[in-house]
Short mmCIF file of C-alpha atoms and ligand atoms in Angstrom, two decimals:
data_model
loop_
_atom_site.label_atom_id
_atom_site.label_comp_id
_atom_site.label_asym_id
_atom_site.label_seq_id
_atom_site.Cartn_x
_atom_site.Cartn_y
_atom_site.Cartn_z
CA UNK A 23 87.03 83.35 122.40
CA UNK A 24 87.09 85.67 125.31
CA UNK A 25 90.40 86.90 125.43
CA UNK A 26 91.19 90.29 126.57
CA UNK A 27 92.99 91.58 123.84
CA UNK A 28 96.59 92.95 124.88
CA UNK A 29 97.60 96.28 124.66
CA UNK A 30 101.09 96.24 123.41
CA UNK A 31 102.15 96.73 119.65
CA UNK A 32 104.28 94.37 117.16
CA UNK A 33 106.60 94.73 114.33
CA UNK A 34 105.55 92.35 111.54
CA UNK A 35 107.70 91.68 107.89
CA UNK A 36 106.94 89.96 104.79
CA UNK A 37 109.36 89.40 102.93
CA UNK A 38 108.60 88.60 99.83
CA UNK A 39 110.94 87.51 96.48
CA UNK A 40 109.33 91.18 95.09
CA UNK A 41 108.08 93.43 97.80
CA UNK A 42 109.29 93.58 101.38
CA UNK A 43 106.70 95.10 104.14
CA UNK A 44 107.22 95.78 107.37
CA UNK A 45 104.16 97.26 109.59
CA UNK A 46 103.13 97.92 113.12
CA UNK A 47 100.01 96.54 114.79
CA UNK A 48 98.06 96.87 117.67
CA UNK A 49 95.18 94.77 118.49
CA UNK A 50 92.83 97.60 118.85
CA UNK A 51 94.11 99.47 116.07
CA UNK A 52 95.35 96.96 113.51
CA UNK A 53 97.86 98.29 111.10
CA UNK A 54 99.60 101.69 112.50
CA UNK A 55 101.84 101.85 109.66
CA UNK A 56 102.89 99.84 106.76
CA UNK A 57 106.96 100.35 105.24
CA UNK A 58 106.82 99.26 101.72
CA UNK A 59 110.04 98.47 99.88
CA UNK A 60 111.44 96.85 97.12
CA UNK A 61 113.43 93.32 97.78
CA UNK A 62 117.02 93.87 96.65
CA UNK A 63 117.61 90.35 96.01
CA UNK A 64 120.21 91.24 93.35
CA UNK A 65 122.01 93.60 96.13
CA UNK A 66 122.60 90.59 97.64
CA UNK A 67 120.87 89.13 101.01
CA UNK A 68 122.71 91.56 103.57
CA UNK A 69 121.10 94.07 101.81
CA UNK A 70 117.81 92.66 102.27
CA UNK A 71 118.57 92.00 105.53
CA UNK A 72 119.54 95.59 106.50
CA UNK A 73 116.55 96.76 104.71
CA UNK A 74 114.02 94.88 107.20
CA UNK A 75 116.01 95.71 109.99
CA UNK A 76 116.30 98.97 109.00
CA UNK A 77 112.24 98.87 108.89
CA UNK A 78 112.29 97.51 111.98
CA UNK A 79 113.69 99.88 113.75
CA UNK A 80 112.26 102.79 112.32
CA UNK A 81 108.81 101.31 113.53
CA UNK A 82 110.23 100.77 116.86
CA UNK A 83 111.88 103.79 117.66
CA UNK A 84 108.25 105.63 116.25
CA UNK A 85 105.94 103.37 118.49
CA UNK A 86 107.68 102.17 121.26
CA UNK A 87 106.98 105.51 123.43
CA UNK A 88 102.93 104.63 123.13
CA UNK A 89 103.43 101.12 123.82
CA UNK A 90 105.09 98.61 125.29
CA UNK A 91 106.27 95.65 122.38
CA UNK A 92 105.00 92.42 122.04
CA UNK A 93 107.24 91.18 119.60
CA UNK A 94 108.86 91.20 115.94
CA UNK A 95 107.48 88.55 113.51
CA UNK A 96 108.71 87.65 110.21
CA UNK A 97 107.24 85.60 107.40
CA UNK A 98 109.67 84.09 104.43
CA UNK A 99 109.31 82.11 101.75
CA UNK A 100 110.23 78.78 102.88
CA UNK A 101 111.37 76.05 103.04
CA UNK A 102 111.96 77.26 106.57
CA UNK A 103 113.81 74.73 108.97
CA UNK A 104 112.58 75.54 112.72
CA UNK A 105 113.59 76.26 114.96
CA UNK A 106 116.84 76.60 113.36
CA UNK A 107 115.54 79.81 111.37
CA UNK A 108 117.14 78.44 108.65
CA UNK A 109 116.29 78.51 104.98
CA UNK A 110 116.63 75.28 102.64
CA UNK A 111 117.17 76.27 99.02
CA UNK A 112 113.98 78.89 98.69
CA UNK A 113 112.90 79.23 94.97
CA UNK A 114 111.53 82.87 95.69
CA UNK A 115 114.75 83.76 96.87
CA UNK A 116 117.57 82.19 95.14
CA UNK A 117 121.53 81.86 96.77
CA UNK A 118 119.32 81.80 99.85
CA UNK A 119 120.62 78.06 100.61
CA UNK A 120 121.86 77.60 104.14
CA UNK A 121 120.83 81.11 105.14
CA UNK A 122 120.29 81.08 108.89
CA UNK A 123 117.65 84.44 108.66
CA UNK A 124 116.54 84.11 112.17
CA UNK A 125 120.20 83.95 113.63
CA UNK A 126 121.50 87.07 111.22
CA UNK A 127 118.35 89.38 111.91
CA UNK A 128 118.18 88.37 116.12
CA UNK A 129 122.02 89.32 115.71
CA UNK A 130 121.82 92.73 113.44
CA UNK A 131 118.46 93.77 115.53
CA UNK A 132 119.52 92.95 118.80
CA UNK A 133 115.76 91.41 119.85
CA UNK A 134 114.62 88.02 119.09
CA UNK A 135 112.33 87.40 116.65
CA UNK A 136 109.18 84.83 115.53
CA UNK A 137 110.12 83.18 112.31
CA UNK A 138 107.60 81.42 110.31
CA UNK A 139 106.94 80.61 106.63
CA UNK A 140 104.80 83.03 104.61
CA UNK A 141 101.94 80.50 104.14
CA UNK A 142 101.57 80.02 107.56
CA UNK A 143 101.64 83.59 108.64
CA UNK A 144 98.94 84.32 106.20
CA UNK A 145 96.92 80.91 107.28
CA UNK A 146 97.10 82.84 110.80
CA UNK A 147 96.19 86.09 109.97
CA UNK A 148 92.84 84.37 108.16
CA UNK A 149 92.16 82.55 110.93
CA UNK A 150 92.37 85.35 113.58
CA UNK A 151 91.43 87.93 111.39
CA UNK A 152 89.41 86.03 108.39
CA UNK A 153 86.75 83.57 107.73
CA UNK A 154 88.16 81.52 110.82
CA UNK A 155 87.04 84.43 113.31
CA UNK A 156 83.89 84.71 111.14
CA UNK A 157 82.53 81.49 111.13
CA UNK A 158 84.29 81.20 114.98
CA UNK A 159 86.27 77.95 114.28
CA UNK A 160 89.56 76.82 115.95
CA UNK A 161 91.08 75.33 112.91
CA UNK A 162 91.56 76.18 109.82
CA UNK A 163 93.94 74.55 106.44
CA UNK A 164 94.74 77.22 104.01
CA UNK A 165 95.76 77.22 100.42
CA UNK A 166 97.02 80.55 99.16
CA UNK A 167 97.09 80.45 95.00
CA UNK A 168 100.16 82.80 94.14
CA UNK A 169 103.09 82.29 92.56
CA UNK A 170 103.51 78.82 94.01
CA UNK A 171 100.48 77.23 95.83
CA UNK A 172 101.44 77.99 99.81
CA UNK A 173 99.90 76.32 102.39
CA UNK A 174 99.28 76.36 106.11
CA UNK A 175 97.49 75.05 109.15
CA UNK A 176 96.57 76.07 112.30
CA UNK A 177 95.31 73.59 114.55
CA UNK A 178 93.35 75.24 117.75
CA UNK A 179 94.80 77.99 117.66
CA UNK A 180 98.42 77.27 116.52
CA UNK A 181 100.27 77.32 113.60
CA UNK A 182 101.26 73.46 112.91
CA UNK A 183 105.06 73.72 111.93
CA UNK A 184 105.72 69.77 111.74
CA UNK A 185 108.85 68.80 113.58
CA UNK A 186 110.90 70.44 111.26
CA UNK A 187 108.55 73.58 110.34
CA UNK A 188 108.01 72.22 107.32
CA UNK A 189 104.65 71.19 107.83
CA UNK A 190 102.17 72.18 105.10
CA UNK A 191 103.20 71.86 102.14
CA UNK A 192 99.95 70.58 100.22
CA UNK A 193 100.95 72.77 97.58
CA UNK A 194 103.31 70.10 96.42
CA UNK A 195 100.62 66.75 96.23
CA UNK A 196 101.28 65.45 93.90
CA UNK A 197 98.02 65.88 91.78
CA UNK A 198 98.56 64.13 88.41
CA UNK A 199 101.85 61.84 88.82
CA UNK A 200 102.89 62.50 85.26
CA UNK A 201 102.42 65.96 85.18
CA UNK A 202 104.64 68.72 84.00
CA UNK A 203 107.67 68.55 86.22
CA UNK A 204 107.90 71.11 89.36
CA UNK A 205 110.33 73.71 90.98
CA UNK A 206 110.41 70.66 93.92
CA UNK A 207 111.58 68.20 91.79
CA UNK A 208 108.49 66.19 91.36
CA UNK A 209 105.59 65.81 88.73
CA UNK A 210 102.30 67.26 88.74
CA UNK A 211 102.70 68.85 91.67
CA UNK A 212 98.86 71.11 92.97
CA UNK A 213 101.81 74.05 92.15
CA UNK A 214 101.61 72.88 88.77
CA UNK A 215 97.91 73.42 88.27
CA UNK A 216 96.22 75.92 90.71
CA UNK A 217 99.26 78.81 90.61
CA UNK A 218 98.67 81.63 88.75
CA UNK A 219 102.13 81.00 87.22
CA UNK A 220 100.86 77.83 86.24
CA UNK A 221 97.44 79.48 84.69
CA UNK A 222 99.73 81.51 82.85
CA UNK A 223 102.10 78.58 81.51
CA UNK A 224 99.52 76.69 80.63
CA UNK A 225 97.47 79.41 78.48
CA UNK A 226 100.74 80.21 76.41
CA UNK A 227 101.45 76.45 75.73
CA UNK A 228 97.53 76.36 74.59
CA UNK A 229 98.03 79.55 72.39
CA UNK A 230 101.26 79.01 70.47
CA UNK A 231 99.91 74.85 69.97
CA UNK A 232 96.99 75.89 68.32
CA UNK A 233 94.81 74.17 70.67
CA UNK A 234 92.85 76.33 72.04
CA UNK A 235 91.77 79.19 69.29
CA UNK A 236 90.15 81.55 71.94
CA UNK A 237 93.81 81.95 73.69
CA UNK A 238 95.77 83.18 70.45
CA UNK A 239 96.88 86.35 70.54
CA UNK A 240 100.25 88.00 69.86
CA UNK A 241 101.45 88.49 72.92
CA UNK A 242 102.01 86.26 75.82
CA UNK A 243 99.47 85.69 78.58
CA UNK A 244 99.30 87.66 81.90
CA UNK A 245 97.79 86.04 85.06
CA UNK A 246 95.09 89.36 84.85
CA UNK A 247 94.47 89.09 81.18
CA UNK A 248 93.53 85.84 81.54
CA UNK A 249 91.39 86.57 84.73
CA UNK A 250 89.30 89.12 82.70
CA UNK A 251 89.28 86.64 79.40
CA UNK A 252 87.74 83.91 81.69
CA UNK A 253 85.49 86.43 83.81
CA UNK A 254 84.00 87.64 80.35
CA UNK A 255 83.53 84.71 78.79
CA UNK A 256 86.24 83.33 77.02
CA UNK A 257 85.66 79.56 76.85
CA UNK A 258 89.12 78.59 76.83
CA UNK A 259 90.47 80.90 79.31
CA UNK A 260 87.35 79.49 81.60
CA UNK A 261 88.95 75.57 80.66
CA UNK A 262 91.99 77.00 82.57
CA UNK A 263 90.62 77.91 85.46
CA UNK A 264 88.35 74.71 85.60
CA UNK A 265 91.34 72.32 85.34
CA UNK A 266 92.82 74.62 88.20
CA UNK A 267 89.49 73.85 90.19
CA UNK A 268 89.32 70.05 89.19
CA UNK A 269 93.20 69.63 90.81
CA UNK A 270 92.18 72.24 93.46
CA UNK A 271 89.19 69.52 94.57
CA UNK A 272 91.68 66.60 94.17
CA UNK A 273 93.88 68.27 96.28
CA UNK A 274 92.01 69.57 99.14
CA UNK A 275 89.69 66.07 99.04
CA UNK A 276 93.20 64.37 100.39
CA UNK A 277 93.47 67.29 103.01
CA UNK A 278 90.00 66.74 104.43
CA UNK A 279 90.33 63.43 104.14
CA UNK A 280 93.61 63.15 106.41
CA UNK A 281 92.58 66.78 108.61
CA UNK A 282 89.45 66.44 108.67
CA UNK A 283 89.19 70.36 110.00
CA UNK A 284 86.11 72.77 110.05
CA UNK A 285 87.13 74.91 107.19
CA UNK A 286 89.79 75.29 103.82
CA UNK A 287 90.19 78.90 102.88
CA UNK A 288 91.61 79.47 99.57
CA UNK A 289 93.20 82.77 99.21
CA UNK A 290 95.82 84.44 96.46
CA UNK A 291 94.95 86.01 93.48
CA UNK A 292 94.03 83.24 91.61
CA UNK A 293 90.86 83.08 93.88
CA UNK A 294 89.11 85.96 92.84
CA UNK A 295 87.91 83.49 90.18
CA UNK A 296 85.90 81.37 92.71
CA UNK A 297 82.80 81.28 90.70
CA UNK A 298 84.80 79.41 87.94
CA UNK A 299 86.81 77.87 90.17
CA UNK A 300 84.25 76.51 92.49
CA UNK A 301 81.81 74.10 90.21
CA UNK A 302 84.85 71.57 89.16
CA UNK A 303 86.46 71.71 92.74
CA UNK A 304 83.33 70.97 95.07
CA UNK A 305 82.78 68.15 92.29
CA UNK A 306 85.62 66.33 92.27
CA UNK A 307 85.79 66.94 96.26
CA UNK A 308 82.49 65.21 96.79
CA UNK A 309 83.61 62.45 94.46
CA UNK A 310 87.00 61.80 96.26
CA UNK A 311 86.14 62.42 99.85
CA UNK A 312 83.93 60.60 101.77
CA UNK A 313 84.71 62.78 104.98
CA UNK A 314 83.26 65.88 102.75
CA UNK A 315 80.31 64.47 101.77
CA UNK A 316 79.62 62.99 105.20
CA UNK A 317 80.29 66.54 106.73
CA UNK A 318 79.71 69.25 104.35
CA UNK A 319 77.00 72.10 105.44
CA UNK A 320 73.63 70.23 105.45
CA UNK A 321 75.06 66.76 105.74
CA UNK A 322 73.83 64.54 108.61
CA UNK A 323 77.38 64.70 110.63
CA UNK A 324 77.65 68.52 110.15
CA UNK A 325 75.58 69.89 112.96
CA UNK A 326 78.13 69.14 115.49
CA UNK A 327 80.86 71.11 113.59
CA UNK A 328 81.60 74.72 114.41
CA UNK A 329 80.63 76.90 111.53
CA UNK A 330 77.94 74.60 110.65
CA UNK A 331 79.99 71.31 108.74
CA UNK A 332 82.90 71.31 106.27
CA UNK A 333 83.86 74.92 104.93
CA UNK A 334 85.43 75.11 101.85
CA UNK A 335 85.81 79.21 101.33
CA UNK A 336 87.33 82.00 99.36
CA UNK A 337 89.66 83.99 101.66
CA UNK A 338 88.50 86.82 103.33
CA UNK A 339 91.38 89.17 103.89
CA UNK A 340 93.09 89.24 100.82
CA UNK A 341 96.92 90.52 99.60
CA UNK A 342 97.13 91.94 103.20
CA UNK A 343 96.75 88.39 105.05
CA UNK A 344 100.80 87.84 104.70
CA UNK A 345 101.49 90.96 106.69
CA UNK A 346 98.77 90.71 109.00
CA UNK A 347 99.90 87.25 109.69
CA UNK A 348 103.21 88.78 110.25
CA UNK A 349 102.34 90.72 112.96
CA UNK A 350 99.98 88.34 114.68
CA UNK A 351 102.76 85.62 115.17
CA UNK A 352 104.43 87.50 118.69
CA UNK A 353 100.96 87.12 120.23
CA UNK A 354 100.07 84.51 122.65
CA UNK A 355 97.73 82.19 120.79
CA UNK A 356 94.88 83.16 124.13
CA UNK A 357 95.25 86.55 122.84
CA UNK A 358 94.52 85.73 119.21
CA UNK A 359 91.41 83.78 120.29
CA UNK A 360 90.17 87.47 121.08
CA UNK A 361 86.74 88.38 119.41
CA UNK A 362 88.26 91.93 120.24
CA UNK A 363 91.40 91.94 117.14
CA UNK A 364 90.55 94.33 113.94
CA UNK A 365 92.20 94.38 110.34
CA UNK A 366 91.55 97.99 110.47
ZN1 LIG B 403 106.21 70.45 93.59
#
């Protein structure tokens, strides 16, 4: 980690199935600027489509007098074929099927682009950026709790796409194999369990069926009224969150087991509630995974792993990891390895 870091700028976007950012970075100055818009998904996706570009340019025409460009990257709700750049039925952004983004923006902009899925750009950003810079390891798996469950992994350095770029997709294990039915087309799907969509179905099913008495109220559950229900007390609210650690610990306990990586950041909203979360997942992760229990901080085998054995961590950046990760993906990976970058 002794990279100079480069002096150049980049244009990064997240589009989201809500909010659409687009920003400029340095890696001495971090953010520059940050475009916020709304997603037009009902305009229809050459709308959206002008709208980053539009974005983009404005940031490049503004920045490109003080320094030269590294490059425009983009993260999207996947599934993501790559290199293709093209988009396979996204849930987040529906009529989406077939869409070759990559092609249609390289064409409308003029510039090529880096295309990645959202999970992974944020799995970079926290590894550059995040508790991977902190604790100064190379690899990191990350699980971001959101709407869906998103994951990604970056293996020395590198995001790891798969052959496809469809790699990481942990958020669809299938957790419980008769579980409520997911989005994907399975059953009991991590999705189905550790979302904060999910926290949110699954409080509402418990309120109207009268099982849970602490959850009844008259109207429907919101992912932060249930957040401050379980942070204050509220014993059934807490259950939630415990059955989303439980299937967060069966979940990652596979991922260790197969990666077997220096550290697992969980990030999203949903993780603000570590405290509750964290009891039933380190649990059931020492129960199912001999490779944690062999390697987790203080274990014999754990002195020989950067950081100091297996990390299992709340995310460090927060809502801003997407974009960051956005703008980190033009940059050579020797670049990234630079104690030098900043979030500022
Ligand atoms: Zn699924």
């Amino acid at each position: 980690m002794t990279a100079e870091p480069l002096s150049g700028f980049s244009i990064g976007v997240d589009l989201g199935g809500t909010n659409l950012r687009v920003a400029a970075y340095t890696q001495h100055d971090g953010l520059l600027e940050t475009i916020h818009l709304p997603t037009r998904l009902s305009d229809g996706r050459d709308a959206v489509v002008d709208d980053l570009c539009g974005g983009i340019r404005q940031l490049h025409d503004k920045y490109i007098a003080q320094f030269p460009l590294v490059g425009i990257g983009i993260g999207t709700p996947g599934p993501i074929e790559l290199p293709a750049g093209r988009l396979h039925n996204p849930p987040n952004l529906p009529g989406w099927d077939g869409f070759r983004l990559k092609d249609e923006i390289e064409r409308k902009l003029g510039m090529p682009v880096v295309l990645e899925s959202d999970a992974n750009a944020a799995a970079l950003a926290e590894w550059a950026l995040g508790r991977g810079r902190s604790l100064g390891v190379d690899s990191l798996c990350m699980l971001t709790l959101g709407t869906g469950v998103g994951n990604g992994i970056i293996l020395h350095g590198k995001v790891w796409q798969g052959v496809t770029g469809m790699g990481g997709e942990a958020g669809h294990a299938t957790i419980y194999p008769d579980g409520p039915a997911c989005g994907c087309g399975s059953n009991g799907c991590l999705e189905m369990y550790a979302s904060a969509t999910a926290l949110v179905r699954i409080a509402n099913q418990l309120a109207t069926s009268g099982e849970a008495p602490g959850l009844a109220r008259p109207d429907a559950w919101t992912a932060r009224d249930l957040a401050i229900a379980a942070e204050e007390g509220n014993a059934d609210a807490r259950g939630i969150y415990e059955q989303a650690g439980r299937a967060l610990g069966i979940g990652i306990a596979a991922l260790v087991n197969t990666l077997n990586l220096p550290l697992y950041v969980i990030g999203g909203g949903v993780a603000a509630a570590w405290d509750i979360l964290a009891p039933e997942l380190f649990r059931e992760l020492r129960h199912r995974s001999y490779v944690y229990r062999l390697t987790e901080p203080g274990a014999p085998a754990s002195g020989s792993i950067p950081g100091g054995g297996t990390q299992v961590l709340p995310a460090e950046l927060g809502s801003e990891s997407g974009i960051l990760g956005a703008c980190l993906l033009p940059f050579p990976v020797s670049a990234l390895a630079s104690g030098e970058v900043t979030t500022a």
